Every structure is written in structure tokens, then in C-alpha cells.
Tab-separated table of C-alpha atoms and ligand atoms in Angstrom:
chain	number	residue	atom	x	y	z
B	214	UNK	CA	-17.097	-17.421	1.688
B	215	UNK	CA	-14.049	-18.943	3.492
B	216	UNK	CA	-12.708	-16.564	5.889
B	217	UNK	CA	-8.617	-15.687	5.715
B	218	UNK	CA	-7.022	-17.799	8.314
B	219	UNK	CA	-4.006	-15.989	9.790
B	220	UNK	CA	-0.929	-18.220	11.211
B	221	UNK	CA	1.906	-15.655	12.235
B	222	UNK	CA	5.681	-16.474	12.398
B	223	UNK	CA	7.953	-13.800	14.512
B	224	UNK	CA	11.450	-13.244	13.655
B	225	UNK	CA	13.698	-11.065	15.190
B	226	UNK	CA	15.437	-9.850	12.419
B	227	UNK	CA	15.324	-10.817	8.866
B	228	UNK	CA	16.427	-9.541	5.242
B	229	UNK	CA	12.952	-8.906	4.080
B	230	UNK	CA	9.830	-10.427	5.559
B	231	UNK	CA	8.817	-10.365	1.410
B	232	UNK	CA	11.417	-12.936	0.999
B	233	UNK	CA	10.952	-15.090	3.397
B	234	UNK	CA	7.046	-15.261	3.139
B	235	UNK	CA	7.616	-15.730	-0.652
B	236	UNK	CA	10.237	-18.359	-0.092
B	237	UNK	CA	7.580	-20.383	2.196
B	238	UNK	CA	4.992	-19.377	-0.734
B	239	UNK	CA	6.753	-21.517	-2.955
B	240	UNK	CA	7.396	-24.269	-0.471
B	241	UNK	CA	3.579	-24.292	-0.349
B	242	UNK	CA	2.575	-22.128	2.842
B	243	UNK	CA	-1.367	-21.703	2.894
B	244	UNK	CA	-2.944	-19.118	2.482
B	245	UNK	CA	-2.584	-16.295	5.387
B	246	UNK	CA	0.687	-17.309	6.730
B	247	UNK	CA	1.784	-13.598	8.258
B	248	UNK	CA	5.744	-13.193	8.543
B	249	UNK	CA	6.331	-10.388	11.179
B	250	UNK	CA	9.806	-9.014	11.875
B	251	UNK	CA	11.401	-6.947	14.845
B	252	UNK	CA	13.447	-5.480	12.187
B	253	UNK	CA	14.574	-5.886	8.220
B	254	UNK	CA	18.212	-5.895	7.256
B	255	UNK	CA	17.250	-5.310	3.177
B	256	UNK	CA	13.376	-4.378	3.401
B	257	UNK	CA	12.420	-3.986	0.069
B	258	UNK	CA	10.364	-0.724	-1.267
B	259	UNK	CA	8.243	-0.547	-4.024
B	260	UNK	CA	10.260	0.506	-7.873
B	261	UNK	CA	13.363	-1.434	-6.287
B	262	UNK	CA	13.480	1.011	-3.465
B	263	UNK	CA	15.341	0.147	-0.285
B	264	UNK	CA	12.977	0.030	2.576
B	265	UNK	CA	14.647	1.314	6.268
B	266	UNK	CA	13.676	-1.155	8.804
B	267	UNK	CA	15.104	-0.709	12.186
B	268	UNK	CA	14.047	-2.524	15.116
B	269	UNK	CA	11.369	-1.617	16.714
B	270	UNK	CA	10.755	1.318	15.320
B	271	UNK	CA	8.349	0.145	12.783
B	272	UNK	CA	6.205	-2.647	11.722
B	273	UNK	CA	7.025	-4.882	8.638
B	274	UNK	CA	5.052	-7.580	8.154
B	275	UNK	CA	3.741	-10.010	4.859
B	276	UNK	CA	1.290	-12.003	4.583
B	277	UNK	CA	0.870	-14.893	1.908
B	278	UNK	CA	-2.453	-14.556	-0.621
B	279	UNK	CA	-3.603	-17.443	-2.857
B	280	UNK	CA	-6.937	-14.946	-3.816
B	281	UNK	CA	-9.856	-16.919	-5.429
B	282	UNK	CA	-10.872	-13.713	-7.765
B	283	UNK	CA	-9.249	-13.639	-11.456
B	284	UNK	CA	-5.443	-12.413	-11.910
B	285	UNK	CA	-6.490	-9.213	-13.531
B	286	UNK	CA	-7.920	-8.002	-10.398
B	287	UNK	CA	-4.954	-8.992	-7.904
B	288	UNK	CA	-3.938	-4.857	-8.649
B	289	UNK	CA	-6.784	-4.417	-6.502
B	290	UNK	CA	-5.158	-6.453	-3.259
B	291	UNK	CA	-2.729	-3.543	-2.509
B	292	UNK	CA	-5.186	-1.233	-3.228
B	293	UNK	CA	-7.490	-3.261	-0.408
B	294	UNK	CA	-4.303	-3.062	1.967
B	295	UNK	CA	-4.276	0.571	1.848
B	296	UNK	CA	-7.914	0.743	2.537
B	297	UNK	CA	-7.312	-1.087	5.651
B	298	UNK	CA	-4.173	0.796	7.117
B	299	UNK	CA	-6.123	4.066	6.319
B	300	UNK	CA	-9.083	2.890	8.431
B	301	UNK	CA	-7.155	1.308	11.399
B	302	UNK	CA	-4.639	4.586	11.880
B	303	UNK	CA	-7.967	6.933	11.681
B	304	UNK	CA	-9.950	4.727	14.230
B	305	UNK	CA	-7.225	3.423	16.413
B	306	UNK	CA	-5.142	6.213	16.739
B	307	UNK	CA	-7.180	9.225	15.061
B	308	UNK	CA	-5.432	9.715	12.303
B	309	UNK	CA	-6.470	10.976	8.876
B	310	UNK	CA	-4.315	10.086	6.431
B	311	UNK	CA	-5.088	10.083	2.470
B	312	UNK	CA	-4.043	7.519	-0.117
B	313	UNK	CA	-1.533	8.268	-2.831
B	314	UNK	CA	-2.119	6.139	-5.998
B	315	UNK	CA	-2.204	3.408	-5.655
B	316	UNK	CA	-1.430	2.195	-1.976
B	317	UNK	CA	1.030	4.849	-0.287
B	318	UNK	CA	0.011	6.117	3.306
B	319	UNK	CA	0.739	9.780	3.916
B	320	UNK	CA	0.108	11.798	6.325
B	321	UNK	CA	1.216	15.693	5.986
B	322	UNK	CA	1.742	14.997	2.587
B	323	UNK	CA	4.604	12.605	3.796
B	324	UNK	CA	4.502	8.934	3.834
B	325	UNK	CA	3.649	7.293	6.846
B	326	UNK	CA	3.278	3.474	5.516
B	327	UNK	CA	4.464	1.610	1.987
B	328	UNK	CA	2.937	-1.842	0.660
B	329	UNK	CA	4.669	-3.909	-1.347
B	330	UNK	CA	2.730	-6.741	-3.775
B	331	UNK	CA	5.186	-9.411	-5.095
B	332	UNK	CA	3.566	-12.762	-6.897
B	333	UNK	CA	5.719	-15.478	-6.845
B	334	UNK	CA	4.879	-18.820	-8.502
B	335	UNK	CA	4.912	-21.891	-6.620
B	336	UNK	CA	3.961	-25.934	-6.749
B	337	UNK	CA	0.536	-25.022	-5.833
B	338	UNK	CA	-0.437	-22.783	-8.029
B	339	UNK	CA	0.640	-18.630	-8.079
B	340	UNK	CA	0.649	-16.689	-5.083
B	341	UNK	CA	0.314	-12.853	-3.838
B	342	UNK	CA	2.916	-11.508	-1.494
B	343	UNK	CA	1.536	-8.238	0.197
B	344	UNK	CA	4.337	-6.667	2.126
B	345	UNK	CA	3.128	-3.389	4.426
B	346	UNK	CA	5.815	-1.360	6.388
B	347	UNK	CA	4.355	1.524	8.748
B	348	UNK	CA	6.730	3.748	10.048
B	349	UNK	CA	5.803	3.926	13.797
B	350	UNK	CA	8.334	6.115	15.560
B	351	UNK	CA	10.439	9.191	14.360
B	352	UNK	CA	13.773	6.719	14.469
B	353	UNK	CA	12.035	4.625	11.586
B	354	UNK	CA	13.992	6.534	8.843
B	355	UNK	CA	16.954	8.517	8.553
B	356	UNK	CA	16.898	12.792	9.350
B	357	UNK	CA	17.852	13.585	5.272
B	358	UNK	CA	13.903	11.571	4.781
B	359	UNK	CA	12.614	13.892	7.204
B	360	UNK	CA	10.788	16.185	3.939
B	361	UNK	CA	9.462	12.720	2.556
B	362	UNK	CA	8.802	10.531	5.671
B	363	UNK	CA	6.862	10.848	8.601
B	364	UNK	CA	5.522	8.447	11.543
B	365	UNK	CA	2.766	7.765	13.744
B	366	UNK	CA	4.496	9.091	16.656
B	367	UNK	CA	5.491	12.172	14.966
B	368	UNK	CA	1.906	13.114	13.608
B	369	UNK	CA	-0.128	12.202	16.798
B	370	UNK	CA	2.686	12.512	19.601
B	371	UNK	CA	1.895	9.334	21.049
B	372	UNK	CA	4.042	6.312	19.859
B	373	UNK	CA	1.377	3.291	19.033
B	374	UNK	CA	2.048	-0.289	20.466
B	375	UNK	CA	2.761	-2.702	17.814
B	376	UNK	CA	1.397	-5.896	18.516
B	377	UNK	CA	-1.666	-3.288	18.950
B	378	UNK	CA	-1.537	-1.969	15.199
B	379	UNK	CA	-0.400	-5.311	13.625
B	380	UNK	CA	-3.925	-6.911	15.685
B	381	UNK	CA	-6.193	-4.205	14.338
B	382	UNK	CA	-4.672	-4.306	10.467
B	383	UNK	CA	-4.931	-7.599	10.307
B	384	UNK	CA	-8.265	-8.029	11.362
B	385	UNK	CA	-9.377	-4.858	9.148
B	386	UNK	CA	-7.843	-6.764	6.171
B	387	UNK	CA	-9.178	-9.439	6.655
B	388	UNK	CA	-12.698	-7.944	6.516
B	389	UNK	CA	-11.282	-5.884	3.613
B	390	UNK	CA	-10.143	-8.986	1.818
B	391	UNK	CA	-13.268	-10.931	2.018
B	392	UNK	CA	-15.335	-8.447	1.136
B	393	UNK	CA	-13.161	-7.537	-2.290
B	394	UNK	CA	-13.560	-11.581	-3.078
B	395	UNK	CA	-17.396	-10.812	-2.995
B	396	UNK	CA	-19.843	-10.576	-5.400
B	397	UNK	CA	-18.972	-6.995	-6.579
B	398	UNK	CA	-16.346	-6.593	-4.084
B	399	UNK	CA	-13.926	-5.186	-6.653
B	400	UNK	CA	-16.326	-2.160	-7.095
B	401	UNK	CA	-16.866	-1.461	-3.274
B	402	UNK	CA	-13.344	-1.235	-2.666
B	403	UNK	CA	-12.922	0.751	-5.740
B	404	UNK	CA	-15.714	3.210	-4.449
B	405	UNK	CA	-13.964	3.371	-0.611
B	406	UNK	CA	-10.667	3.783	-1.855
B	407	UNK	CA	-11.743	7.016	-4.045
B	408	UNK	CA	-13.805	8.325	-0.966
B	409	UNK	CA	-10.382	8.145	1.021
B	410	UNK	CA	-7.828	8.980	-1.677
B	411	UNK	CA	-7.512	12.568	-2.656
B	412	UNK	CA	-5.654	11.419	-5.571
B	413	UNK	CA	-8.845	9.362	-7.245
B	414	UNK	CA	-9.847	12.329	-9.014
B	415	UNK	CA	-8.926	16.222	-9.869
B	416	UNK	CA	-5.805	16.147	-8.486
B	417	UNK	CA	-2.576	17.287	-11.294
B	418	UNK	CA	0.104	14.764	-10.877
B	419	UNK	CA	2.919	13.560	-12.584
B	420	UNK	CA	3.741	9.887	-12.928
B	421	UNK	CA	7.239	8.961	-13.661
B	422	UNK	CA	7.921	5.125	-14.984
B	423	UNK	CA	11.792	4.124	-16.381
B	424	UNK	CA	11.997	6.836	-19.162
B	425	UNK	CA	8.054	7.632	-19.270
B	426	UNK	CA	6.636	10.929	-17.700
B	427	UNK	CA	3.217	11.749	-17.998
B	428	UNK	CA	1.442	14.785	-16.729
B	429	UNK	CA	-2.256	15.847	-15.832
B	430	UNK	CA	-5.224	15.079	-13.957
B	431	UNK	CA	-6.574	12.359	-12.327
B	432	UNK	CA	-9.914	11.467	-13.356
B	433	UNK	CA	-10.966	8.047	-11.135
B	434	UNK	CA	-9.950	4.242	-11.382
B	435	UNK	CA	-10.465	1.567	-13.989
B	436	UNK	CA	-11.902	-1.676	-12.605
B	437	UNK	CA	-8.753	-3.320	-11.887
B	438	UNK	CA	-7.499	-0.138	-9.929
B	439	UNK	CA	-5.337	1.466	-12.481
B	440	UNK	CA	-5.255	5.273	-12.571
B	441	UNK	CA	-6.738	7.640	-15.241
B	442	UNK	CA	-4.641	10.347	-15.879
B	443	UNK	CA	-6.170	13.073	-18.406
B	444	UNK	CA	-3.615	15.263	-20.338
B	445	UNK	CA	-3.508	18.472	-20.983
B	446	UNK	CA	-4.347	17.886	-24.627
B	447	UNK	CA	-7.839	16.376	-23.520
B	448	UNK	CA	-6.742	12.758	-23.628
B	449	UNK	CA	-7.225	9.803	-21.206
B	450	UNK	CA	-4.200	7.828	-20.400
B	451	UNK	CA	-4.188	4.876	-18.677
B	452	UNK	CA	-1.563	3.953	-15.634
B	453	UNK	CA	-0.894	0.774	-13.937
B	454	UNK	CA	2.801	1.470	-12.828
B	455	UNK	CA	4.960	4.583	-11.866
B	456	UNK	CA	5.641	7.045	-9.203
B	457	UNK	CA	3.310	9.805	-8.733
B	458	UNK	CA	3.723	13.149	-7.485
B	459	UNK	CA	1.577	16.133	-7.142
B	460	UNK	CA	2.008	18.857	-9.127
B	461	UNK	CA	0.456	22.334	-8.225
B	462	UNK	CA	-2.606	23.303	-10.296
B	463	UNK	CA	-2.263	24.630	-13.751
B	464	UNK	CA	-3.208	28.560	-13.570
B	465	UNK	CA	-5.100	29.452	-16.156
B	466	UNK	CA	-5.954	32.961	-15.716
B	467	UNK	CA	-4.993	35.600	-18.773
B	468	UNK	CA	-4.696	38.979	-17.540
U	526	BTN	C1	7.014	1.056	-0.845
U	526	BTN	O1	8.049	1.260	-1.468
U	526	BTN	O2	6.228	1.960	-0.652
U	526	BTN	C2	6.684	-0.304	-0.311
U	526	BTN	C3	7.380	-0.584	0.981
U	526	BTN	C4	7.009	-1.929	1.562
U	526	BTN	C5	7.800	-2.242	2.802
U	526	BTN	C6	7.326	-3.496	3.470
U	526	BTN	S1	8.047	-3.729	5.059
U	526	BTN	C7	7.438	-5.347	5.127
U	526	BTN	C8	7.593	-5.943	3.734
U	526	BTN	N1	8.892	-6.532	3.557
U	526	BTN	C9	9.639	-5.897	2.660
U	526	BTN	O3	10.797	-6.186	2.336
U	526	BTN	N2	8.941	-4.864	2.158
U	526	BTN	C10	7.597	-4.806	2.720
């Protein structure tokens, strides 16, 4: 199996390295062109969010996917991504973060990194846009995020070189992204993941989507990564979008 070949373009600044690698996506870029910017003046978060993106003080990067494995496992991309950053922050910089359903970094229970997976369709076929912002320093975000947010620097003290952590993630997604294309790939990542995620299984959560709220506990991942949620009345829903948040454990002591 054909290993991903990387070509990276540096801006300084741009709106959203999303946009631009998907705009070049549809022009026909090949596969593993990386977009890297110093900053992003409309970084785009996952729901519609806004992503904060000022320079230097984090890295934003995309990279175009054309993935060889079926369409209903491209959930499973992001999924991969997360895998990677979780593995590169632990043993590049010692930190152990966990992995909130389905690809958010956090550290403290804050977030430390978002990934963003956009397809776009273009004259050679559809491609995968996978977006990753890690917040590096403490400037990264604004002081009212401070309850939400976090950074490298501000959970191991040191402040991380990025052409350092941009190296090591690519090179542990690439590994990560050749091995999901393998036979029975989609299952090993699965399996990682859940080892790495505290969220995987018996954790109470709520997942908010538009109007929809669901509440209850996680019980593991279907194939193509979405998140089994078991309610309180016994039953297993299934989720493949929404925000999730944990929710302290039901008590269910009588006295
Ligand atoms: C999220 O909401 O958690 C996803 C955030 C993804 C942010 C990254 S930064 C690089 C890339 N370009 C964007 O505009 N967004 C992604």
C-alpha cells in the first residue's frame, strides 16, 4: 500500500487553511498536499464554530485526502487524526491527554486541539479535507476561554516548537492513515481510539445537535466511528453528529 506523500505550502496568514486546501482540492491537488499557516484570519471550528488563530501561537494546518477505503468509513479519518495528535503530545512532549467523541483533544478536561473534516467535491473525484488546530501557547485563545481552552504551554510549562509538532503529527498520521486503509484497519483504529478515549464507554454525557438532546451513557463505537449512547430507559441510540459534554454520574442510592 501506497504511502501518503506530503507536499507542504506555508502561508503567512490566511482565512482558513480549510479553504484554501479545499479550494486547491477542487482544482485537483493530489493527495497529501499540507496547507500550513502562521496564522488564520476566519479559522473555522467544528458545528460552524469560529476557530481563534493568532500567529504563532498555534498550529493550523490541512491536509488534502483522496482515501481509497469506502465513503462510509471516511468518519473514521478524524477519528485517525485524533489518534495521532494524542500519541505525538504524550511522546513528544509527555502529555496525556484523552479524546472527547469523536476527535477533540483535551487536556484538564479543556481542549487543547480541534479537527475539522470537510469533503469537498472536485473534477477528480471527492475529496477529504482534515483541518487540525492545536493550541500551543496560552495567547492561542482569548482569557473569557480560559474554563474551556487550554495549551501545550500551559499544561507542561514548556512552549513546544512548531515546525517540531507539525514534523512529528504528520509523520504519526501518516502511519495512522495507512494503517486505517489496511486490511482491518478500520477496527484497529477503532480499538486504539477506545483504549485512549475515556469517552468510548461508561462515561454519562449529553449530546446536543440543532434542537436534539440526548442523554446517557456511552457504551463503545459502531464500525464507522459513531457513538453509542444508552438511555436511561435501557435503549441504544446511535450518534454520528453533536456536541458532547459530560455529565456527572447518575446517583442512584435510596436512603
Ligand atoms: C473544532 O471545532 O474543534 C475544529 C477546529 C479545527 C481548527 C483547524 S485550524 C486548521 C484548520 N483550518 C480551519 O479553518 N480549521 C481547521
Amino acid at each position: 500500500m501506497s504511502e501518503l506523500a506530503l507536499q507542504i505550502l506555508r502561508f503567512d496568514s490566511l482565512p482558513s487553511t480549510n479553504l484554501e486546501a479545499a479550494r486547491r482540492a477542487i482544482d485537483g491537488a493530489a493527495e497529501g498536499l499540507c496547507v500550513v499557516a502562521s496564522e488564520q484570519t476566519a479559522g473555522r471550528g467544528r458545528l460552524h464554530r469560529l476557530w481563534v488563530s493568532p500567529k504563532g501561537a498555534g498550529l493550523y494546518f490541512s491536509i488534502v485526502l483522496r482515501p481509497r477505503i469506502p465513503q462510509s468509513s471516511w468518519p473514521l479519518i478524524p477519528l485517525t487524526a485524533a489518534l495521532a495528535v494524542h500519541d505525538v503530545l504524550l511522546e513528544g512532549y509527555s502529555l496525556k491527554a484523552d479524546i472527547k467523541w469523536p476527535n477533540d483533544i483535551l487536556s484538564s478536561n479543556r481542549k487543547l486541539c480541534g479537527i475539522l473534516a470537510e469533503t469537498v467535491d472536485t473534477t477528480i473525484g471527492r475529496a477529504l479535507v482534515l483541518g487540525i488546530g492545536i493550541n500551543l501557547t496560552s495567547s492561542a485563545f482569548p482569557p473569557e476561554l480560559h474554563e474551556i481552552a487550554t495549551s501545550v504551554q500551559l499544561e507542561t510549562g514548556k512552549v513546544p516548537g512548531l515546525e517540531n509538532v507539525l514534523q512529528n503529527l504528520l509523520l504519526a498520521f501518516q502511519q495512522r492513515y495507512e494503517m486505517l486503509q489496511s486490511l482491518r484497519g478500520g477496527e484497529e483504529i477503532l480499538l486504539e481510539w477506545s483504549v485512549r478515549s475515556s469517552y468510548a464507554s461508561g462515561k454519562r454525557i449529553r449530546v446536543v445537535n440543532g434542537q436534539a438532546v440526548l442523554e446517557g451513557m456511552t457504551r463503545g463505537l459502531e464500525s464507522d466511528g459513531a457513538l453509542r449512547v444508552e438511555t436511561d430507559k435501557g435503549e441504544i441510540e446511535i450518534v454520528r453528529a453533536g456536541d458532547v459534554t459530560e455529565l456527572r454520574p447518575l446517583d442512584v442510592s435510596r436512603d
